[in-house]
Each structure stands twice: as C-alpha cells, then as structure tokens.
Coordinates of C-alpha atoms and ligand atoms in Angstrom, one line a residue:
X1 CA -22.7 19.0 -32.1
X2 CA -19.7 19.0 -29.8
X3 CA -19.7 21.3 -26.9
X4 CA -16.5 21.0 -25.0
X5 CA -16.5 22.2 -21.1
X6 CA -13.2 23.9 -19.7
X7 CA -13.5 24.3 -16.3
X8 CA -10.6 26.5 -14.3
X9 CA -10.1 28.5 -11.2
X10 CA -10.4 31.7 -13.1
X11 CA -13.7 30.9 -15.3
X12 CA -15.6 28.0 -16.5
X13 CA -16.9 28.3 -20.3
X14 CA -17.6 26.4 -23.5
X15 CA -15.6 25.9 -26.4
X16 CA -18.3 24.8 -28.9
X17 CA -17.4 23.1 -32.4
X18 CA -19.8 23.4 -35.0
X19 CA -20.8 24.2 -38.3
X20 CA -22.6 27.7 -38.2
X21 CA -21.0 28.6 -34.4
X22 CA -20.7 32.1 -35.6
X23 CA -24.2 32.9 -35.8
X24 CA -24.9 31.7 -31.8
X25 CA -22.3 34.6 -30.7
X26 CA -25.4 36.3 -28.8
X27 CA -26.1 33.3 -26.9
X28 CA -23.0 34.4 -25.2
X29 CA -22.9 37.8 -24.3
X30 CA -22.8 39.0 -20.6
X31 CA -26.1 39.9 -19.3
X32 CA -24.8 43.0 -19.0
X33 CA -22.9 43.8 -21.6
X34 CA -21.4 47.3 -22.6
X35 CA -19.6 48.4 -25.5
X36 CA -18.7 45.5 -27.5
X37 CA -14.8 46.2 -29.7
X38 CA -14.2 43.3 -32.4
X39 CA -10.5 43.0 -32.6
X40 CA -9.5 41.7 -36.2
X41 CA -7.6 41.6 -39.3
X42 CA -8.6 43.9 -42.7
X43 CA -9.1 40.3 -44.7
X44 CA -10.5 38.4 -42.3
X45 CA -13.5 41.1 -42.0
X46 CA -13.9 41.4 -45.5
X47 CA -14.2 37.7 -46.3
X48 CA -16.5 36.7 -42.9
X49 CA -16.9 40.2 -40.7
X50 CA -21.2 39.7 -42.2
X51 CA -21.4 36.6 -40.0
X52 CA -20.1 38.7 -36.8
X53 CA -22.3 41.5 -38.0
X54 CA -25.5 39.4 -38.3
X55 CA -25.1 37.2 -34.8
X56 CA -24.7 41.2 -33.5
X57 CA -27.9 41.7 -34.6
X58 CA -29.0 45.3 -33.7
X59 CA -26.1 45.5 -31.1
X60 CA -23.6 48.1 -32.1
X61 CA -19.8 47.6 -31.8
X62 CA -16.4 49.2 -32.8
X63 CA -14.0 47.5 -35.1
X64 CA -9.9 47.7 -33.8
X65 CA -8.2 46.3 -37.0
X66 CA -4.6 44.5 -36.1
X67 CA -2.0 44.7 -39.1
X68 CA -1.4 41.1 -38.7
X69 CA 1.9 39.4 -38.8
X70 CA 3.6 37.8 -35.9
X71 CA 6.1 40.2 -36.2
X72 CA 3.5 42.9 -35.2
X73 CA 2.4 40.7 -31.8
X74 CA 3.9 43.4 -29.7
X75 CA 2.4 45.2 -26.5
X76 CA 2.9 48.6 -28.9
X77 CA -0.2 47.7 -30.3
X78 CA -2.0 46.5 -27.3
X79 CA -1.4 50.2 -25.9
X80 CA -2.9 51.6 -29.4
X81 CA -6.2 49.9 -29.5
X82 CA -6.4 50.2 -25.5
X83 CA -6.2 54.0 -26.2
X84 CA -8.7 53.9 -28.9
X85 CA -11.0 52.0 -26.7
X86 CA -10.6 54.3 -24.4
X87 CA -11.4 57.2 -26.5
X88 CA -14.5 55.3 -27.7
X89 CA -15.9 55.4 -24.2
X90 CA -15.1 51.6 -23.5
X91 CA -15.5 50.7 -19.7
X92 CA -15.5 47.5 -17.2
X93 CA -18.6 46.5 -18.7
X94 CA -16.9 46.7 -22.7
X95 CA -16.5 43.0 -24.3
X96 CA -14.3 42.2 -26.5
X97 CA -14.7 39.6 -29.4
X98 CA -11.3 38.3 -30.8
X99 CA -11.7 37.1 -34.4
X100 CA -9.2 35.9 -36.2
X101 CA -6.1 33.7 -36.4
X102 CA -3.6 33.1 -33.6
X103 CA -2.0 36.1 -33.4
X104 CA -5.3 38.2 -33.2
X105 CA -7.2 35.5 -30.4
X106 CA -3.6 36.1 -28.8
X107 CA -3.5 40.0 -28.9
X108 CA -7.3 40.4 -28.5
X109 CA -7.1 38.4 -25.1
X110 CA -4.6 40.2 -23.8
X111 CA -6.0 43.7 -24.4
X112 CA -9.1 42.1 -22.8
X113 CA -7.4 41.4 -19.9
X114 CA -5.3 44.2 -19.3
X115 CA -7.8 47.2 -20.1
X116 CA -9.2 49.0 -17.0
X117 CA -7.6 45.4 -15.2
X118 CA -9.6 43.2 -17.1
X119 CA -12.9 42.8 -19.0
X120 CA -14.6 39.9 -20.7
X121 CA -13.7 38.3 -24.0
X122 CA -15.0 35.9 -26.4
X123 CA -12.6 34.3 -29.4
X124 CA -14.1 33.2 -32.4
X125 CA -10.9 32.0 -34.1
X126 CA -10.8 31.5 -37.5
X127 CA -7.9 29.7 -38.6
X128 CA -7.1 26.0 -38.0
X129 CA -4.4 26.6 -35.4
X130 CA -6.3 29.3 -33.2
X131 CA -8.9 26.9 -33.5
X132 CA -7.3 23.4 -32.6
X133 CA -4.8 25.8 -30.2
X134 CA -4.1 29.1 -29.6
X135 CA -7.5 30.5 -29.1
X136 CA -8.9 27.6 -26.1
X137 CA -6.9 27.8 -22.7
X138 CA -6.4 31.5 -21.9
X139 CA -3.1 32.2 -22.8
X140 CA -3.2 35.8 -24.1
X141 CA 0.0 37.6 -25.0
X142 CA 2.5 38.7 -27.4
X143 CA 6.7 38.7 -28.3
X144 CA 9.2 40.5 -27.2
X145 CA 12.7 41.2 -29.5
X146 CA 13.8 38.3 -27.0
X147 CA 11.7 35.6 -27.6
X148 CA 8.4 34.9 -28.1
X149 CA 5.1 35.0 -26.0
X150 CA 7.4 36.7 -23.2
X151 CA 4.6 38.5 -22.0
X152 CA 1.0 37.9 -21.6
X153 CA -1.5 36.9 -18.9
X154 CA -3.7 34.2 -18.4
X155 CA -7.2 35.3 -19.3
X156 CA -10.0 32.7 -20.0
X157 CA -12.7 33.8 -22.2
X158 CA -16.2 33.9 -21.8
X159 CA -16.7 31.3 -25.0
X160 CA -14.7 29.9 -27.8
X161 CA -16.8 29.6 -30.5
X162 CA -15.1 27.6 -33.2
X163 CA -17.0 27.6 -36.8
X164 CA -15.6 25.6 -39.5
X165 CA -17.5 27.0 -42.3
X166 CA -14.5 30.0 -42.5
X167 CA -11.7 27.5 -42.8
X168 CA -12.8 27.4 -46.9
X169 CA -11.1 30.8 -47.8
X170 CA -8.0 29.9 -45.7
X171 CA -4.7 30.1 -47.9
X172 CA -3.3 26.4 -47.8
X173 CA -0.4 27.3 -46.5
X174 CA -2.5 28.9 -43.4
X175 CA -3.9 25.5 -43.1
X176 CA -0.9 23.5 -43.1
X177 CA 0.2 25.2 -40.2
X178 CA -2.5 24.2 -38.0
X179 CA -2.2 20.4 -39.1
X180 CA 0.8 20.4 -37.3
X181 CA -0.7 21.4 -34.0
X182 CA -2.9 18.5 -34.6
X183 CA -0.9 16.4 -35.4
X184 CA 1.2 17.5 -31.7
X185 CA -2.2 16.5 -30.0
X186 CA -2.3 13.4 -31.3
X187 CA 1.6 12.9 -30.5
X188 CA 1.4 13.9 -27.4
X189 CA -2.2 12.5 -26.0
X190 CA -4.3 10.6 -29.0
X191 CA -2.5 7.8 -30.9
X192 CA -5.8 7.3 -32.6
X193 CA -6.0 11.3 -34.0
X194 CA -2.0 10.7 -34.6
X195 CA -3.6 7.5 -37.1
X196 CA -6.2 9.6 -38.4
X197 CA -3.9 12.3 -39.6
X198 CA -1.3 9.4 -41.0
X199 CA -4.1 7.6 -43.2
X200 CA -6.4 10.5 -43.7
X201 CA -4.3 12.9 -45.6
X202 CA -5.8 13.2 -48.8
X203 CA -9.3 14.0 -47.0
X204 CA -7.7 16.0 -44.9
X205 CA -6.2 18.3 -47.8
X206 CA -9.7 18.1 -49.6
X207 CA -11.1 19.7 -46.4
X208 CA -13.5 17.0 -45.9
X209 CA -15.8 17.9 -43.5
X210 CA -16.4 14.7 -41.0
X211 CA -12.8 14.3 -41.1
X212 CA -12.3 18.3 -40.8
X213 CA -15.0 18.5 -38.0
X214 CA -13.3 15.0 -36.5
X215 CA -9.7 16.6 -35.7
X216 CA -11.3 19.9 -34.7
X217 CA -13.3 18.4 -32.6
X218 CA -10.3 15.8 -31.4
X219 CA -7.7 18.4 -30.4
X220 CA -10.5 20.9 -28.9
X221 CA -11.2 17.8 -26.7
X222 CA -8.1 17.0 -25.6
X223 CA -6.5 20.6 -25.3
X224 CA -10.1 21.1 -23.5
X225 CA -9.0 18.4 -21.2
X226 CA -5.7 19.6 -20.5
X227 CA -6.6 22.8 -19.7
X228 CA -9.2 22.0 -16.9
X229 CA -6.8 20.0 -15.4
X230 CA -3.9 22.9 -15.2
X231 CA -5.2 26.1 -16.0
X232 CA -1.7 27.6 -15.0
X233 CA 1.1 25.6 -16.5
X234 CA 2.3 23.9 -13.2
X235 CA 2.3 20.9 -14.4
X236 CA 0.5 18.7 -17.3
X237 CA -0.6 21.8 -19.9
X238 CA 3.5 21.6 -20.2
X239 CA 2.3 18.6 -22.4
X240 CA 0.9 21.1 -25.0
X241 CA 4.6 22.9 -25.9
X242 CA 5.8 19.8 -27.5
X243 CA 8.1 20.9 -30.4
X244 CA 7.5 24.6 -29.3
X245 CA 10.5 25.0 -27.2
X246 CA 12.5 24.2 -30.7
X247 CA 10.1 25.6 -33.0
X248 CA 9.8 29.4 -30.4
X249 CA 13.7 29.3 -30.9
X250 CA 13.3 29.2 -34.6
X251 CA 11.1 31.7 -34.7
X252 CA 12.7 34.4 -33.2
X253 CA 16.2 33.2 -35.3
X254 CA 14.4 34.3 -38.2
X255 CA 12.8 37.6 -36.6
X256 CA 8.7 36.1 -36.8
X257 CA 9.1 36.6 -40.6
X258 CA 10.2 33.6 -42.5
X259 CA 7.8 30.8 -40.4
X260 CA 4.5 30.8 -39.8
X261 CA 3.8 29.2 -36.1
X262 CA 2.6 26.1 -37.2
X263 CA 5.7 25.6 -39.2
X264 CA 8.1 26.6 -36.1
X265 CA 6.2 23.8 -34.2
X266 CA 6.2 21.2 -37.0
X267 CA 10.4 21.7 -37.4
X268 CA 10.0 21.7 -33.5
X269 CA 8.4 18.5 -33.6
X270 CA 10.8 17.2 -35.2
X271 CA 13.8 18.4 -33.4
X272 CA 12.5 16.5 -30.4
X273 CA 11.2 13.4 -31.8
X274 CA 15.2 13.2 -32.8
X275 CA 16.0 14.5 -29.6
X276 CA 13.8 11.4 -28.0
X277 CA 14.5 9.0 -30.0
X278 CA 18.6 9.5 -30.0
X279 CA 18.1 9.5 -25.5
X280 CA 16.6 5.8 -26.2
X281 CA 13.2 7.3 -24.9
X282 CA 11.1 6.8 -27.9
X283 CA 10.6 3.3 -30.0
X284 CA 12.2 3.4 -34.0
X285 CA 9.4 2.4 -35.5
X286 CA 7.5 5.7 -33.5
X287 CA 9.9 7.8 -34.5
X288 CA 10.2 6.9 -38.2
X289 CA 6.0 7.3 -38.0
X290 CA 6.3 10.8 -36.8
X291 CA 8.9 12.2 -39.2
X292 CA 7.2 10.7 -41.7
X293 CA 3.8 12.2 -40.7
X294 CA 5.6 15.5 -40.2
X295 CA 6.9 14.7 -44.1
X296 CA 3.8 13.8 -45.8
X297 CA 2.0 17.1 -44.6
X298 CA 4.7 19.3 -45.3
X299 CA 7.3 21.1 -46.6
X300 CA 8.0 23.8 -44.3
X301 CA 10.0 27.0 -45.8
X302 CA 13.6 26.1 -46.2
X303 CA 15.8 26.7 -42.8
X304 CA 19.0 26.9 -45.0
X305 CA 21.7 29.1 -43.5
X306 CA 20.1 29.0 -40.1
X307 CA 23.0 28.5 -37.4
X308 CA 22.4 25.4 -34.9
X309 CA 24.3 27.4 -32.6
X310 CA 22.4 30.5 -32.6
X311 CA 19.2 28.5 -32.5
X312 CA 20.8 26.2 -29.2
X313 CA 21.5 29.5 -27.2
X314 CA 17.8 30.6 -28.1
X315 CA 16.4 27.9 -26.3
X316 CA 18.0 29.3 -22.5
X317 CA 15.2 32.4 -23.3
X318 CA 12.7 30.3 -23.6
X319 CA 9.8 30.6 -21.2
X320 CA 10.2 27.1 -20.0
X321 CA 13.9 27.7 -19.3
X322 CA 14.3 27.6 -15.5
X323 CA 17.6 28.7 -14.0
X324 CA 19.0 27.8 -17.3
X325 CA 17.4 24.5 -17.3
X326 CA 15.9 23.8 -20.6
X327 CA 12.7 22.1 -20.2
X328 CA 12.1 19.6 -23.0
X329 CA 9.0 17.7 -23.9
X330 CA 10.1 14.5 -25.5
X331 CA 8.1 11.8 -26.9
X332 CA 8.1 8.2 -25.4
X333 CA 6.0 6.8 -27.7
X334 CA 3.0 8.2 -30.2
X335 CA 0.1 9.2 -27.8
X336 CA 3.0 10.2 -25.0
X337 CA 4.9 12.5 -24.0
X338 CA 7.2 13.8 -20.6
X339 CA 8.9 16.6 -19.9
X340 CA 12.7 16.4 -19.4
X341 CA 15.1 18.8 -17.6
X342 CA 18.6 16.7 -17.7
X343 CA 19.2 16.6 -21.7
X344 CA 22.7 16.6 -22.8
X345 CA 23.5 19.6 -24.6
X346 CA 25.8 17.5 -27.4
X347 CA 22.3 15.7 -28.0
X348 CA 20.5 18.4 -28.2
X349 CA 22.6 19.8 -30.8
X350 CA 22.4 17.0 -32.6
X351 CA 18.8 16.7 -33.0
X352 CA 18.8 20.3 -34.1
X353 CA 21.7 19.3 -36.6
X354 CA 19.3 16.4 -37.7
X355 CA 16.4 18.8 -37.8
X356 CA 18.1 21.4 -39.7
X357 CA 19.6 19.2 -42.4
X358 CA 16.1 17.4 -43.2
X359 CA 14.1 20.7 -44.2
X360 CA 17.6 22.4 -45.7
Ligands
LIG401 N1 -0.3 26.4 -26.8 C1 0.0 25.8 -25.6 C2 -1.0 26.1 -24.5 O1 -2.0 26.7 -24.7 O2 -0.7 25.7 -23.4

C-alpha cells in the first residue's frame, strides 16, 4: 500500500494511504510520548472516534472537541483548547492527534505548534480534501475577519495517516468539495489524474475504491512531491493555490458561510482558467476541458448577488499579494501551471465576471 515520503528542513515523515490506516496510529507515536489530546469534531467522533480509540489501545487521552465550521477557524479557539490542555497537565512531551476535516487538521496543527512553542502532531484526516490537501504539507492555521488562513505557522507532522474507509459516511456534498482539489492536482501537475477525473466520474461518485484509493493516492503523491521540494512557499508549493487566490476572495465575501472550501477553489479554478485562457496562455480546447470538468462534478451553491468588485479588492489581502501585487497561478495547459504577477486588472475582472455569471 502507498506510503508517500515528505522530506523537509523542519521534519521528515510519512503520509501513508491505505485502507485500515487508522488502526497503525501506534506505530507512530514518539518514543516518548506524554499526554496524548485528540482534537475533533462531535460527529466525526461519534461516527469513527472507536477506530482512534482502539489504535490507542490502553493509552489514555483527552478529547478537545472543535464546533466546526470555517467560520469558527479563529485563533479564539486555539487559546481555549490551549488553556484546557494546560489545565489537563499537557506538557513538551503532549501529542496531539488532529482528526477530522480541513478545518480541524488546520486548527489542531496549529495549537500543536504553538503550545508551550511547539509539540508533536499527527493528522488523521478524514474528509477527502484534508486528505488529498489540507492535512499533508504543514500548513497549520486559521482566518482572520480579513481574509483567510492570515495566520498560522508551518508545522509538519509526525505522520499523516490517511484511511479511506471513513470517506463512506461523508455527506456528498463534503465529498464534492475535495474532488475539486483533485481535480487542481491534476490541472496543475498530472494530466493523466486530470483524464481520470474526466472519464471516471460515475466511479468516482459511486465511491469506487481502486478509483477512490487511485486519486487519493495520486494527489498525496504529487502534493507529497511538492512539498519536499519547498517546504516554505518560496517557490514551486505556490503551484498548489491554483484557483485559491479567487476561490479565498470568495470565501471571505460571503463571511466562511455560504462555501465550503472546496467550492471556493472549484469557482476559483474557474476564474483562472478564464483568466488564462482570455491572456492567450492556455490552449481552447484545455480550457473548454477544464470548465467542463469543473461542470460535470458540480454545482457549486449559487454566487448570485455577489459583487465582482468587492470580490476584485479582496484579492489585494490575499496572502500571495506582495506590495499589492496579485500573484496569480494561471494554467498553460492541463498538467501546467505558472505563477503570474503582471495580470491586467480589466482581465481579471473579466474572468471574475465570466466566473460569476456561469454558477449565478
Ligand atoms: N493547500 C496549499 C498548500 O498546502 O500549499
């Protein structure tokens, strides 16, 4: 079974993809290993907390439970479950287990590495975008009333143990939204994934495991790859935000309530396959094939009554804004991508115009 290696300056570690990963979680605690805090959501315990319970064996831990909602990914909470911890005796040697969707692998690192300057953690993501994306890399963090993931840390984890067995009680809509983040990997670095997903969809709905396990597995490898080779964001990870410089904007339009990630990223996509194909960058054909990729796996929720304006001005607060320099990453073709800096704004207002009117 895959077993993917990321390899950075801060940490080197596994990101294994298999059927079952949950119950190997002990194969991955620290020698020595302290007080052990599982930070997670009320329904994702319910429906799988037994398989985190029985890899735990006879170890004893604390559950911190997060009231989910991206809307709720502020550092208000980090400072409440660090309190807790701290009143439950956590210390340097505490781990902490992140389980859950994006938001939870996102908050969960950062308390991790923040409390008492830093202590191990292990994500065990359970969604299909924390486990294509959000959970593998190190970025840990949360949103600010600004804009989103405005603060955070880089923290790698000690493991990523990705189990596909949980993606069966997922909501669909849950699941959608990760199929766009594969769906980015194979835009931006896999035009045989980017096929897969275009001629697959029907398997990929029924939850077919090969094909399931195949574009796990796929995007782990490639974000896997991307990560060892820029831990930090200096240079090719920027490969990874395609359609989230849109789709971030969008989000915090609409207050983190009305989109779920995924869906940002797959309006996102779509904004900047417009925005590439109207510079000349990208081939037609490409671009039609994207859109309607983006098409046959959606709808996203309506973005009716959403200025193009409002969301233009958002994108100067993004994170890769650089002395008002909007960094875009624009498709060339399907299985590339490179990052931009000199867009005219009339074209980018465009390709949000485009955007806007196609999921109205
Ligand atoms: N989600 C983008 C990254 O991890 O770099």
């Amino acid at each position: 079974m895959p077993r993917f290696p990321v390899a950075t300056p801060q940490r080197n570690y596994t990101a294994v993809v298999e059927r079952g990963a949950i119950s190997r979680l002990a194969e991955f605690l620290p020698a020595k290993c302290g007080r052990i805090f599982v930070v997670t959501e009320s329904a994702v315990w319910d429906l799988h907390g037994d398989r985190v319970r029985s890899a735990l064996n006879q170890t004893t831990f604390d559950t911190l439970f997060f009231a989910g909602g991206e809307a709720n990914k502020r550092i208000s909470h980090v400072e409440q479950f660090a309190e807790q911890m701290a009143e439950l005796g956590a210390d340097r040697t505490s781990l902490i287990i992140a389980f859950g969707g994006g938001i939870v692998t996102d908050l969960g690192g950062f308390l991790a590495a923040i409390y008492m300057r830093g202590i191990p953690v292990i994500q065990i993501p359970t969604t299909l975008l924390a486990q294509v994306d959000a959970a593998l890399g190190g970025k840990t963090g949360g949103n600010l009333v600004a804009g989103k993931n405005l603060f955070g840390s880089f923290h790698q984890p000690l493991a990523v143990l990705i189990d596909s067995d949980v993606l069966a009680t997922l909501p669909e809509r849950e699941y959608r939204a990760g199929l766009y983040e594969v769906i980015k990997h194979g835009v931006i670095a896999s035009e045989p994934l980017f096929r897969v997903m275009e001629s697959k969809r029907d398997a990929v709905f029924a939850l077919e495991p090969k094909i399931v396990e195949h574009m796990v597995a796929e995007s782990v490898r490639i974000k896997a790859e991307v990560v060892t080779a820029d831990e930090r964001e200096s240079g090719l990870r920027r490969i990874l935000n395609f359609g989230h410089t849109f789709g971030h904007a969008l989000e915090a339009e609409t207050k983190y309530s009305h989109f779920l990630h995924g869906e940002a990223v797959s309006w996102g996509i779509r904004a900047a396959t417009h925005l590439g194909a109207a510079l000349g960058m990208l081939p037609e054909q490409d671009s039609r094939d994207i859109l309607a990729v983006l098409n046959a796996y959606g709808p996203i929720p309506s973005v009716a009554g959403i200025a193009a304006e409002s969301l233009q001005a958002r994108l100067l607060k993004d994170k890769k804004t650089i002395q008002a320099r909007v960094h875009f990453v624009l498709p060339v073709r399907i299985g590339e991508v490179v990052v931009r800096a000199d867009v005219p704004e009339a074209a980018v207002r465009a390709a949000i115009d485009r955007a806007l009117a196609e999921c109205s």
